[in-house]
Amino acid sequence: MNKRPVPLGARAFDVLTVLLENQHRLVTKEELLDSVWPDEAVIEHNLVVQVSALRALLGRESIATVPGRGYRFVAGPPAGVEPTAPPAGPPDKAPRTNLPPLLESLVGRAADAALLATLVRRNRLVTVTGAGGVGKSQ
């Protein structure tokens, strides 16, 4: 086994980490983009470049592509390393998103919320109108 260090960029390292943490399943492109670039809007080509760099380092067959869906790390463990058991289930962490966290309540809108709840129980269809940014989608 060759133990010399190899250069690996931070983003490629992050992609490899996500693939290794999920090596027993397909990791979608969206999952990788959200994990590696959590607070940035990036195009899919950035992911393609990082996977290409990893394949150049680890071998073309090390990462399988599922066209239109994502990637799977398929290389076996290095010689002399025992493989680990598959994880028991998906991680218990909330998915990352660029959306703000949901508010627990609408400040100053208790009466409006109560009226809306009553209308929704009584009618099949309720339309809420108002200016943008006033909390209609809450």
Tab-separated table of N, CA and C in Angstrom:
chain	number	residue	atom	x	y	z
A	1	MET	N	0.842	-1.178	0.000
A	1	MET	CA	0.000	0.000	0.000
A	1	MET	C	0.882	1.233	0.000
A	2	ASN	N	0.604	2.159	-0.897
A	2	ASN	CA	1.362	3.395	-0.998
A	2	ASN	C	0.855	4.366	0.058
A	3	LYS	N	1.736	4.829	0.944
A	3	LYS	CA	1.309	5.690	2.044
A	3	LYS	C	1.719	7.138	1.862
A	4	ARG	N	2.033	7.548	0.646
A	4	ARG	CA	2.414	8.946	0.450
A	4	ARG	C	1.157	9.795	0.287
A	5	PRO	N	1.191	11.022	0.785
A	5	PRO	CA	0.027	11.900	0.655
A	5	PRO	C	-0.210	12.297	-0.800
A	6	VAL	N	-1.461	12.512	-1.135
A	6	VAL	CA	-1.819	12.963	-2.476
A	6	VAL	C	-2.618	14.255	-2.351
A	7	PRO	N	-2.440	15.166	-3.296
A	7	PRO	CA	-3.199	16.421	-3.224
A	7	PRO	C	-4.679	16.174	-3.534
A	8	LEU	N	-5.523	16.774	-2.739
A	8	LEU	CA	-6.962	16.649	-2.930
A	8	LEU	C	-7.612	17.942	-2.461
A	9	GLY	N	-8.346	18.595	-3.342
A	9	GLY	CA	-9.002	19.849	-2.986
A	9	GLY	C	-10.088	19.651	-1.940
A	10	ALA	N	-10.457	20.733	-1.287
A	10	ALA	CA	-11.447	20.677	-0.209
A	10	ALA	C	-12.805	20.184	-0.709
A	11	ARG	N	-13.241	20.664	-1.863
A	11	ARG	CA	-14.553	20.241	-2.381
A	11	ARG	C	-14.537	18.768	-2.780
A	12	ALA	N	-13.462	18.324	-3.423
A	12	ALA	CA	-13.356	16.911	-3.788
A	12	ALA	C	-13.346	16.049	-2.529
A	13	PHE	N	-12.650	16.507	-1.495
A	13	PHE	CA	-12.628	15.785	-0.224
A	13	PHE	C	-14.041	15.690	0.355
A	14	ASP	N	-14.789	16.793	0.301
A	14	ASP	CA	-16.162	16.791	0.820
A	14	ASP	C	-17.056	15.835	0.031
A	15	VAL	N	-16.910	15.817	-1.294
A	15	VAL	CA	-17.691	14.890	-2.120
A	15	VAL	C	-17.343	13.455	-1.748
A	16	LEU	N	-16.053	13.161	-1.625
A	16	LEU	CA	-15.618	11.819	-1.259
A	16	LEU	C	-16.160	11.423	0.109
A	17	THR	N	-16.142	12.338	1.053
A	17	THR	CA	-16.651	12.049	2.393
A	17	THR	C	-18.127	11.664	2.344
A	18	VAL	N	-18.928	12.426	1.613
A	18	VAL	CA	-20.364	12.121	1.510
A	18	VAL	C	-20.567	10.765	0.839
A	19	LEU	N	-19.815	10.492	-0.221
A	19	LEU	CA	-19.951	9.204	-0.905
A	19	LEU	C	-19.553	8.045	0.001
A	20	LEU	N	-18.476	8.213	0.763
A	20	LEU	CA	-18.042	7.144	1.663
A	20	LEU	C	-19.021	6.933	2.813
A	21	GLU	N	-19.578	8.016	3.334
A	21	GLU	CA	-20.558	7.891	4.421
A	21	GLU	C	-21.826	7.187	3.956
A	22	ASN	N	-22.063	7.196	2.652
A	22	ASN	CA	-23.267	6.593	2.082
A	22	ASN	C	-22.919	5.534	1.047
A	23	GLN	N	-21.799	4.840	1.226
A	23	GLN	CA	-21.301	3.959	0.179
A	23	GLN	C	-22.206	2.766	-0.099
A	24	HIS	N	-23.172	2.524	0.733
A	24	HIS	CA	-24.056	1.381	0.502
A	24	HIS	C	-25.342	1.783	-0.216
A	25	ARG	N	-25.385	3.016	-0.712
A	25	ARG	CA	-26.579	3.464	-1.432
A	25	ARG	C	-26.209	4.537	-2.452
A	26	LEU	N	-27.142	4.797	-3.367
A	26	LEU	CA	-26.985	5.868	-4.344
A	26	LEU	C	-27.111	7.211	-3.633
A	27	VAL	N	-26.217	8.127	-3.935
A	27	VAL	CA	-26.305	9.493	-3.407
A	27	VAL	C	-26.722	10.374	-4.575
A	28	THR	N	-27.862	11.030	-4.440
A	28	THR	CA	-28.362	11.843	-5.550
A	28	THR	C	-27.492	13.081	-5.738
A	29	LYS	N	-27.570	13.626	-6.936
A	29	LYS	CA	-26.830	14.859	-7.227
A	29	LYS	C	-27.265	15.970	-6.283
A	30	GLU	N	-28.563	16.035	-6.014
A	30	GLU	CA	-29.086	17.079	-5.131
A	30	GLU	C	-28.510	16.949	-3.721
A	31	GLU	N	-28.421	15.710	-3.216
A	31	GLU	CA	-27.845	15.493	-1.888
A	31	GLU	C	-26.392	15.961	-1.845
A	32	LEU	N	-25.646	15.610	-2.875
A	32	LEU	CA	-24.242	16.015	-2.918
A	32	LEU	C	-24.104	17.527	-3.002
A	33	LEU	N	-24.883	18.150	-3.861
A	33	LEU	CA	-24.808	19.611	-3.985
A	33	LEU	C	-25.189	20.282	-2.671
A	34	ASP	N	-26.241	19.787	-2.006
A	34	ASP	CA	-26.673	20.377	-0.736
A	34	ASP	C	-25.657	20.153	0.375
A	35	SER	N	-24.980	19.008	0.363
A	35	SER	CA	-24.006	18.703	1.413
A	35	SER	C	-22.686	19.436	1.217
A	36	VAL	N	-22.222	19.502	-0.017
A	36	VAL	CA	-20.896	20.065	-0.290
A	36	VAL	C	-20.941	21.583	-0.457
A	37	TRP	N	-22.018	22.082	-1.006
A	37	TRP	CA	-22.191	23.526	-1.198
A	37	TRP	C	-23.484	23.968	-0.497
A	38	PRO	N	-23.560	23.880	0.838
A	38	PRO	CA	-24.839	24.092	1.533
A	38	PRO	C	-25.423	25.491	1.411
A	39	ASP	N	-24.607	26.494	1.345
A	39	ASP	CA	-25.112	27.866	1.340
A	39	ASP	C	-24.818	28.584	0.033
A	40	GLU	N	-24.620	27.806	-1.032
A	40	GLU	CA	-24.257	28.398	-2.311
A	40	GLU	C	-25.141	27.840	-3.415
A	41	ALA	N	-25.453	28.670	-4.375
A	41	ALA	CA	-26.155	28.214	-5.572
A	41	ALA	C	-25.087	27.861	-6.599
A	42	VAL	N	-24.959	26.575	-6.899
A	42	VAL	CA	-23.939	26.127	-7.848
A	42	VAL	C	-24.595	25.293	-8.939
A	43	ILE	N	-23.924	25.205	-10.065
A	43	ILE	CA	-24.436	24.386	-11.157
A	43	ILE	C	-23.883	22.975	-11.020
A	44	GLU	N	-24.572	22.033	-11.635
A	44	GLU	CA	-24.214	20.625	-11.542
A	44	GLU	C	-22.806	20.346	-12.065
A	45	HIS	N	-22.326	21.166	-12.975
A	45	HIS	CA	-20.993	20.955	-13.545
A	45	HIS	C	-19.913	20.974	-12.459
A	46	ASN	N	-20.104	21.760	-11.402
A	46	ASN	CA	-19.134	21.771	-10.300
A	46	ASN	C	-18.982	20.379	-9.704
A	47	LEU	N	-20.093	19.677	-9.555
A	47	LEU	CA	-20.060	18.320	-9.019
A	47	LEU	C	-19.355	17.376	-9.987
A	48	VAL	N	-19.640	17.514	-11.270
A	48	VAL	CA	-19.008	16.672	-12.294
A	48	VAL	C	-17.489	16.839	-12.251
A	49	VAL	N	-17.014	18.063	-12.096
A	49	VAL	CA	-15.571	18.337	-12.037
A	49	VAL	C	-14.948	17.643	-10.828
A	50	GLN	N	-15.607	17.714	-9.673
A	50	GLN	CA	-15.051	17.104	-8.459
A	50	GLN	C	-15.039	15.579	-8.557
A	51	VAL	N	-16.098	14.994	-9.109
A	51	VAL	CA	-16.136	13.539	-9.287
A	51	VAL	C	-15.051	13.111	-10.272
A	52	SER	N	-14.828	13.893	-11.311
A	52	SER	CA	-13.768	13.593	-12.275
A	52	SER	C	-12.396	13.606	-11.604
A	53	ALA	N	-12.169	14.584	-10.725
A	53	ALA	CA	-10.893	14.650	-9.999
A	53	ALA	C	-10.724	13.431	-9.098
A	54	LEU	N	-11.800	13.000	-8.448
A	54	LEU	CA	-11.722	11.813	-7.591
A	54	LEU	C	-11.446	10.556	-8.406
A	55	ARG	N	-12.065	10.453	-9.573
A	55	ARG	CA	-11.821	9.287	-10.427
A	55	ARG	C	-10.378	9.260	-10.924
A	56	ALA	N	-9.816	10.432	-11.213
A	56	ALA	CA	-8.416	10.492	-11.643
A	56	ALA	C	-7.500	10.000	-10.532
A	57	LEU	N	-7.866	10.273	-9.308
A	57	LEU	CA	-7.056	9.881	-8.159
A	57	LEU	C	-7.283	8.424	-7.759
A	58	LEU	N	-8.545	7.986	-7.760
A	58	LEU	CA	-8.902	6.666	-7.233
A	58	LEU	C	-9.120	5.602	-8.300
A	59	GLY	N	-9.225	6.022	-9.561
A	59	GLY	CA	-9.528	5.087	-10.641
A	59	GLY	C	-10.939	5.323	-11.156
A	60	ARG	N	-11.113	5.157	-12.460
A	60	ARG	CA	-12.416	5.442	-13.082
A	60	ARG	C	-13.544	4.605	-12.498
A	61	GLU	N	-13.247	3.369	-12.124
A	61	GLU	CA	-14.286	2.462	-11.649
A	61	GLU	C	-14.649	2.678	-10.185
A	62	SER	N	-13.969	3.579	-9.511
A	62	SER	CA	-14.198	3.768	-8.071
A	62	SER	C	-15.539	4.420	-7.760
A	63	ILE	N	-16.040	5.235	-8.691
A	63	ILE	CA	-17.310	5.933	-8.481
A	63	ILE	C	-18.208	5.648	-9.678
A	64	ALA	N	-19.343	5.015	-9.410
A	64	ALA	CA	-20.293	4.695	-10.474
A	64	ALA	C	-21.266	5.849	-10.655
A	65	THR	N	-21.608	6.115	-11.904
A	65	THR	CA	-22.603	7.131	-12.225
A	65	THR	C	-23.918	6.445	-12.543
A	66	VAL	N	-24.995	6.923	-11.946
A	66	VAL	CA	-26.336	6.489	-12.324
A	66	VAL	C	-26.916	7.672	-13.099
A	67	PRO	N	-26.949	7.573	-14.429
A	67	PRO	CA	-27.308	8.721	-15.265
A	67	PRO	C	-28.607	9.402	-14.829
A	68	GLY	N	-28.512	10.723	-14.693
A	68	GLY	CA	-29.662	11.524	-14.324
A	68	GLY	C	-30.033	11.477	-12.857
A	69	ARG	N	-29.339	10.650	-12.055
A	69	ARG	CA	-29.724	10.500	-10.652
A	69	ARG	C	-28.619	10.877	-9.687
A	70	GLY	N	-27.442	10.253	-9.822
A	70	GLY	CA	-26.392	10.550	-8.856
A	70	GLY	C	-25.206	9.619	-8.983
A	71	TYR	N	-24.541	9.393	-7.842
A	71	TYR	CA	-23.301	8.628	-7.820
A	71	TYR	C	-23.303	7.634	-6.664
A	72	ARG	N	-22.457	6.609	-6.827
A	72	ARG	CA	-22.281	5.609	-5.778
A	72	ARG	C	-20.801	5.254	-5.716
A	73	PHE	N	-20.238	5.238	-4.507
A	73	PHE	CA	-18.857	4.821	-4.336
A	73	PHE	C	-18.842	3.304	-4.365
A	74	VAL	N	-18.099	2.714	-5.303
A	74	VAL	CA	-18.129	1.265	-5.487
A	74	VAL	C	-16.779	0.597	-5.292
A	75	ALA	N	-15.728	1.367	-5.075
A	75	ALA	CA	-14.413	0.763	-4.864
A	75	ALA	C	-14.414	0.023	-3.536
A	76	GLY	N	-13.746	-1.103	-3.504
A	76	GLY	CA	-13.637	-1.854	-2.261
A	76	GLY	C	-12.622	-1.208	-1.340
A	77	PRO	N	-12.547	-1.706	-0.118
A	77	PRO	CA	-11.560	-1.162	0.813
A	77	PRO	C	-10.147	-1.521	0.357
A	78	PRO	N	-9.166	-0.717	0.720
A	78	PRO	CA	-7.782	-1.035	0.368
A	78	PRO	C	-7.359	-2.383	0.953
A	79	ALA	N	-6.351	-2.992	0.359
A	79	ALA	CA	-5.854	-4.277	0.845
A	79	ALA	C	-5.476	-4.176	2.316
A	80	GLY	N	-5.888	-5.172	3.101
A	80	GLY	CA	-5.565	-5.189	4.520
A	80	GLY	C	-6.552	-4.440	5.396
A	81	VAL	N	-7.569	-3.846	4.797
A	81	VAL	CA	-8.573	-3.113	5.571
A	81	VAL	C	-9.876	-3.895	5.522
A	82	GLU	N	-10.439	-4.174	6.685
A	82	GLU	CA	-11.693	-4.911	6.760
A	82	GLU	C	-12.859	-3.993	6.402
A	83	PRO	N	-13.786	-4.442	5.567
A	83	PRO	CA	-14.950	-3.610	5.259
A	83	PRO	C	-15.851	-3.473	6.480
A	84	THR	N	-16.545	-2.368	6.569
A	84	THR	CA	-17.461	-2.147	7.683
A	84	THR	C	-18.863	-2.567	7.283
A	85	ALA	N	-19.698	-2.800	8.264
A	85	ALA	CA	-21.085	-3.173	8.010
A	85	ALA	C	-21.850	-1.967	7.481
A	86	PRO	N	-22.899	-2.201	6.706
A	86	PRO	CA	-23.696	-1.068	6.224
A	86	PRO	C	-24.360	-0.352	7.390
A	87	PRO	N	-24.629	0.931	7.235
A	87	PRO	CA	-25.266	1.669	8.318
A	87	PRO	C	-26.670	1.141	8.589
A	88	ALA	N	-27.127	1.298	9.826
A	88	ALA	CA	-28.433	0.792	10.232
A	88	ALA	C	-29.574	1.515	9.533
A	89	GLY	N	-29.398	2.763	9.217
A	89	GLY	CA	-30.467	3.523	8.578
A	89	GLY	C	-29.965	4.886	8.167
A	90	PRO	N	-30.853	5.708	7.638
A	90	PRO	CA	-30.431	7.049	7.230
A	90	PRO	C	-30.038	7.889	8.437
A	91	PRO	N	-29.156	8.858	8.241
A	91	PRO	CA	-28.748	9.701	9.355
A	91	PRO	C	-29.927	10.508	9.886
A	92	ASP	N	-29.877	10.806	11.171
A	92	ASP	CA	-30.960	11.544	11.822
A	92	ASP	C	-30.709	13.034	11.803
A	93	LYS	N	-30.353	13.568	10.667
A	93	LYS	CA	-30.145	15.007	10.587
A	93	LYS	C	-31.101	15.589	9.557
A	94	ALA	N	-31.501	16.795	9.807
A	94	ALA	CA	-32.424	17.459	8.896
A	94	ALA	C	-31.701	17.783	7.592
A	95	PRO	N	-32.394	17.684	6.461
A	95	PRO	CA	-31.744	18.033	5.199
A	95	PRO	C	-31.389	19.513	5.165
A	96	ARG	N	-30.268	19.806	4.551
A	96	ARG	CA	-29.852	21.199	4.418
A	96	ARG	C	-30.651	21.857	3.314
A	97	THR	N	-30.941	23.112	3.509
A	97	THR	CA	-31.709	23.857	2.523
A	97	THR	C	-31.301	25.314	2.578
A	98	ASN	N	-31.585	26.026	1.532
A	98	ASN	CA	-31.287	27.452	1.545
A	98	ASN	C	-32.505	28.270	1.970
A	99	LEU	N	-33.575	27.582	2.371
A	99	LEU	CA	-34.768	28.269	2.843
A	99	LEU	C	-34.612	28.638	4.313
A	100	PRO	N	-35.216	29.741	4.738
A	100	PRO	CA	-35.135	30.107	6.154
A	100	PRO	C	-35.932	29.115	6.993
A	101	PRO	N	-35.601	28.980	8.280
A	101	PRO	CA	-36.359	28.059	9.130
A	101	PRO	C	-37.807	28.529	9.276
A	102	LEU	N	-38.694	27.556	9.446
A	102	LEU	CA	-40.096	27.905	9.629
A	102	LEU	C	-40.294	28.591	10.970
A	103	LEU	N	-41.149	29.580	10.986
A	103	LEU	CA	-41.480	30.258	12.230
A	103	LEU	C	-42.499	29.417	12.985
A	104	GLU	N	-42.429	29.453	14.300
A	104	GLU	CA	-43.364	28.689	15.117
A	104	GLU	C	-44.758	29.296	15.098
A	105	SER	N	-44.847	30.603	15.036
A	105	SER	CA	-46.159	31.236	15.049
A	105	SER	C	-46.104	32.535	14.249
A	106	LEU	N	-47.265	33.002	13.882
A	106	LEU	CA	-47.370	34.281	13.193
A	106	LEU	C	-47.573	35.364	14.243
A	107	VAL	N	-46.689	36.275	14.325
A	107	VAL	CA	-46.768	37.338	15.321
A	107	VAL	C	-47.891	38.296	14.947
A	108	GLY	N	-48.818	38.512	15.875
A	108	GLY	CA	-49.909	39.444	15.649
A	108	GLY	C	-50.973	38.959	14.686
A	109	ARG	N	-51.008	37.675	14.405
A	109	ARG	CA	-51.972	37.140	13.433
A	109	ARG	C	-52.859	36.052	14.039
A	110	ALA	N	-53.000	36.004	15.364
A	110	ALA	CA	-53.777	34.947	16.011
A	110	ALA	C	-55.226	34.946	15.531
A	111	ALA	N	-55.851	36.116	15.451
A	111	ALA	CA	-57.251	36.188	15.016
A	111	ALA	C	-57.393	35.744	13.562
A	112	ASP	N	-56.465	36.184	12.704
A	112	ASP	CA	-56.507	35.783	11.295
A	112	ASP	C	-56.305	34.278	11.148
A	113	ALA	N	-55.372	33.727	11.917
A	113	ALA	CA	-55.103	32.292	11.852
A	113	ALA	C	-56.313	31.494	12.328
A	114	ALA	N	-56.976	31.947	13.385
A	114	ALA	CA	-58.164	31.255	13.891
A	114	ALA	C	-59.292	31.291	12.861
A	115	LEU	N	-59.503	32.451	12.237
A	115	LEU	CA	-60.535	32.569	11.209
A	115	LEU	C	-60.230	31.655	10.028
A	116	LEU	N	-58.992	31.630	9.611
A	116	LEU	CA	-58.594	30.780	8.499
A	116	LEU	C	-58.795	29.306	8.837
A	117	ALA	N	-58.445	28.895	10.063
A	117	ALA	CA	-58.641	27.504	10.484
A	117	ALA	C	-60.119	27.131	10.429
A	118	THR	N	-60.989	28.034	10.857
A	118	THR	CA	-62.433	27.788	10.810
A	118	THR	C	-62.912	27.662	9.370
A	119	LEU	N	-62.464	28.553	8.506
A	119	LEU	CA	-62.871	28.515	7.102
A	119	LEU	C	-62.411	27.234	6.412
A	120	VAL	N	-61.211	26.785	6.728
A	120	VAL	CA	-60.677	25.572	6.107
A	120	VAL	C	-61.486	24.352	6.535
A	121	ARG	N	-61.928	24.322	7.788
A	121	ARG	CA	-62.742	23.195	8.252
A	121	ARG	C	-64.120	23.178	7.583
A	122	ARG	N	-64.668	24.331	7.252
A	122	ARG	CA	-66.026	24.436	6.709
A	122	ARG	C	-66.084	24.348	5.188
A	123	ASN	N	-65.023	24.712	4.501
A	123	ASN	CA	-65.055	24.822	3.042
A	123	ASN	C	-63.992	23.951	2.392
A	124	ARG	N	-64.314	23.459	1.196
A	124	ARG	CA	-63.348	22.652	0.450
A	124	ARG	C	-62.224	23.496	-0.111
A	125	LEU	N	-62.506	24.750	-0.405
A	125	LEU	CA	-61.514	25.617	-1.021
A	125	LEU	C	-61.539	26.978	-0.344
A	126	VAL	N	-60.366	27.432	0.069
A	126	VAL	CA	-60.229	28.746	0.687
A	126	VAL	C	-59.084	29.452	-0.021
A	127	THR	N	-59.309	30.673	-0.463
A	127	THR	CA	-58.274	31.459	-1.121
A	127	THR	C	-57.862	32.600	-0.209
A	128	VAL	N	-56.562	32.741	-0.003
A	128	VAL	CA	-56.025	33.815	0.828
A	128	VAL	C	-55.327	34.793	-0.101
A	129	THR	N	-55.706	36.051	-0.030
A	129	THR	CA	-55.084	37.065	-0.872
A	129	THR	C	-54.478	38.152	-0.005
A	130	GLY	N	-53.538	38.867	-0.562
A	130	GLY	CA	-52.913	39.965	0.161
A	130	GLY	C	-51.615	40.365	-0.504
A	131	ALA	N	-51.047	41.435	-0.014
A	131	ALA	CA	-49.785	41.933	-0.560
A	131	ALA	C	-48.657	40.943	-0.281
A	132	GLY	N	-47.629	40.991	-1.105
A	132	GLY	CA	-46.476	40.120	-0.913
A	132	GLY	C	-45.790	40.379	0.415
A	133	GLY	N	-45.377	39.304	1.077
A	133	GLY	CA	-44.606	39.432	2.307
A	133	GLY	C	-45.412	39.593	3.579
A	134	VAL	N	-46.738	39.433	3.510
A	134	VAL	CA	-47.541	39.621	4.722
A	134	VAL	C	-47.801	38.318	5.471
A	135	GLY	N	-47.299	37.192	4.979
A	135	GLY	CA	-47.429	35.932	5.710
A	135	GLY	C	-48.511	35.000	5.218
A	136	LYS	N	-48.937	35.142	3.976
A	136	LYS	CA	-49.998	34.276	3.456
A	136	LYS	C	-49.552	32.823	3.362
A	137	SER	N	-48.314	32.584	3.065
A	137	SER	CA	-47.851	31.209	2.864
A	137	SER	C	-47.484	30.515	4.166
A	138	GLN	N	-47.547	31.192	5.265
A	138	GLN	CA	-47.272	30.564	6.559
A	138	GLN	C	-48.438	29.713	6.913
